[in-house]
CSV table of C-alpha atoms in Angstrom, one decimal:
chain,number,residue,atom,x,y,z
A,1,ASP,CA,10.7,100.3,37.2
A,2,HIS,CA,11.8,99.3,40.7
A,3,LEU,CA,13.4,96.0,39.8
A,4,PRO,CA,17.2,95.7,39.6
A,5,VAL,CA,18.9,95.3,36.2
A,6,PRO,CA,18.5,92.8,34.6
A,7,LYS,CA,14.8,92.8,35.0
A,8,PRO,CA,13.1,89.4,35.4
A,9,ALA,CA,11.5,88.0,32.2
A,10,TYR,CA,7.8,88.7,31.7
A,11,ASN,CA,7.1,84.9,32.1
A,12,THR,CA,8.9,84.9,35.5
A,13,VAL,CA,6.8,87.8,36.8
A,14,SER,CA,3.6,86.2,35.4
A,15,THR,CA,4.4,82.9,37.1
A,16,ILE,CA,4.9,84.5,40.4
A,17,ILE,CA,1.7,86.6,40.1
A,18,ARG,CA,-0.3,83.4,39.2
A,19,ILE,CA,1.2,81.6,42.2
A,20,LEU,CA,0.3,84.4,44.6
A,21,GLU,CA,-3.2,84.5,43.1
A,22,VAL,CA,-3.7,80.7,43.5
A,23,LYS,CA,-2.6,80.9,47.1
A,24,GLY,CA,-5.1,83.6,47.8
A,25,PHE,CA,-2.7,86.5,48.4
A,26,ILE,CA,-3.8,88.7,45.5
A,27,GLY,CA,-6.7,89.0,43.1
A,28,HIS,CA,-7.2,90.8,39.8
A,29,GLU,CA,-9.6,92.6,37.7
A,30,ALA,CA,-9.5,92.3,33.9
A,31,PHE,CA,-9.8,95.4,31.7
A,32,GLY,CA,-9.7,93.9,28.2
A,33,LYS,CA,-6.2,92.4,27.8
A,34,ALA,CA,-4.9,94.3,30.8
A,35,HIS,CA,-5.1,93.2,34.4
A,36,GLN,CA,-5.1,95.2,37.6
A,37,TYR,CA,-3.9,93.2,40.7
A,38,TYR,CA,-4.7,94.0,44.3
A,39,PRO,CA,-4.0,92.4,47.7
A,40,LEU,CA,-6.6,90.1,49.3
A,41,ILE,CA,-4.9,90.0,52.7
A,42,PRO,CA,-3.3,92.7,54.8
A,43,ARG,CA,0.4,93.3,54.5
A,44,GLU,CA,1.0,92.2,58.1
A,45,ASP,CA,-0.7,88.8,57.4
A,46,TYR,CA,1.5,88.3,54.3
A,47,ARG,CA,4.6,89.4,56.3
A,48,LYS,CA,3.8,86.8,59.0
A,49,HIS,CA,3.3,84.1,56.4
A,50,ALA,CA,6.6,84.9,54.6
A,51,THR,CA,8.5,85.1,57.8
A,52,GLU,CA,7.2,81.8,59.1
A,53,LYS,CA,8.1,80.2,55.7
A,54,LEU,CA,11.6,81.7,55.8
A,55,LEU,CA,12.1,80.5,59.4
A,56,ASP,CA,10.9,77.0,58.5
A,57,ASN,CA,12.7,76.6,55.1
A,58,TYR,CA,16.1,78.2,55.9
A,59,PHE,CA,16.5,78.1,59.7
A,60,GLU,CA,14.8,74.8,60.7
A,61,ASN,CA,12.3,76.9,62.8
A,62,SER,CA,15.1,78.2,65.0
A,63,VAL,CA,14.7,81.9,65.8
A,64,GLU,CA,18.2,81.8,67.4
A,65,SER,CA,19.7,80.5,64.1
A,66,MET,CA,17.9,83.2,62.1
A,67,PHE,CA,19.1,86.1,64.4
A,68,SER,CA,22.6,84.6,64.5
A,69,PHE,CA,22.7,84.6,60.7
A,70,PHE,CA,21.6,88.2,60.5
A,71,VAL,CA,24.2,89.3,63.1
A,72,LYS,CA,27.0,87.4,61.4
A,73,GLU,CA,26.1,88.8,58.0
A,74,LYS,CA,26.1,92.3,59.6
A,75,LYS,CA,22.4,92.8,58.7
A,76,MET,CA,21.8,93.9,62.3
A,77,ASP,CA,23.7,96.5,64.2
A,78,LEU,CA,23.9,97.0,67.9
A,79,SER,CA,20.9,99.4,67.9
A,80,ASP,CA,18.8,96.6,66.4
A,81,VAL,CA,20.0,94.1,69.0
A,82,ASP,CA,19.2,96.7,71.8
A,83,GLU,CA,15.7,97.1,70.4
A,84,ILE,CA,15.2,93.3,70.4
A,85,LEU,CA,16.5,93.1,73.9
A,86,LYS,CA,14.1,95.8,75.0
A,87,MET,CA,11.2,93.8,73.5
A,88,ILE,CA,12.3,90.6,75.2
A,89,ASN,CA,12.7,92.3,78.6
A,90,LYS,CA,9.2,93.9,78.2
A,91,ILE,CA,7.7,90.4,77.6
A,92,LYS,CA,9.7,88.9,80.5
A,93,ASN,CA,8.6,91.6,82.9
A,94,LYS,CA,4.9,91.5,81.8
A,95,PRO,CA,2.7,90.1,84.6
A,96,GLN,CA,1.1,86.8,83.6
């Protein structure tokens, strides 16, 4: 119900689910012909994995290139940049 029109084909969804299961991200329980899927790892662990893969596959492991892309594509506004700068300054000012 939450997928944009046109919805992906059943086989496409099934393939993605199988890949996620083989990689150990999700599991399933069978109820006759129906399956109920559930996560095997926390959301934050998957987010970390997906982000690292995105950074590697599309930005050659360059965080600078990734942020530059988001800024140029207007996916980040000045408040986002300010928040990132605050995080950076907090790390820089942290005693080692």
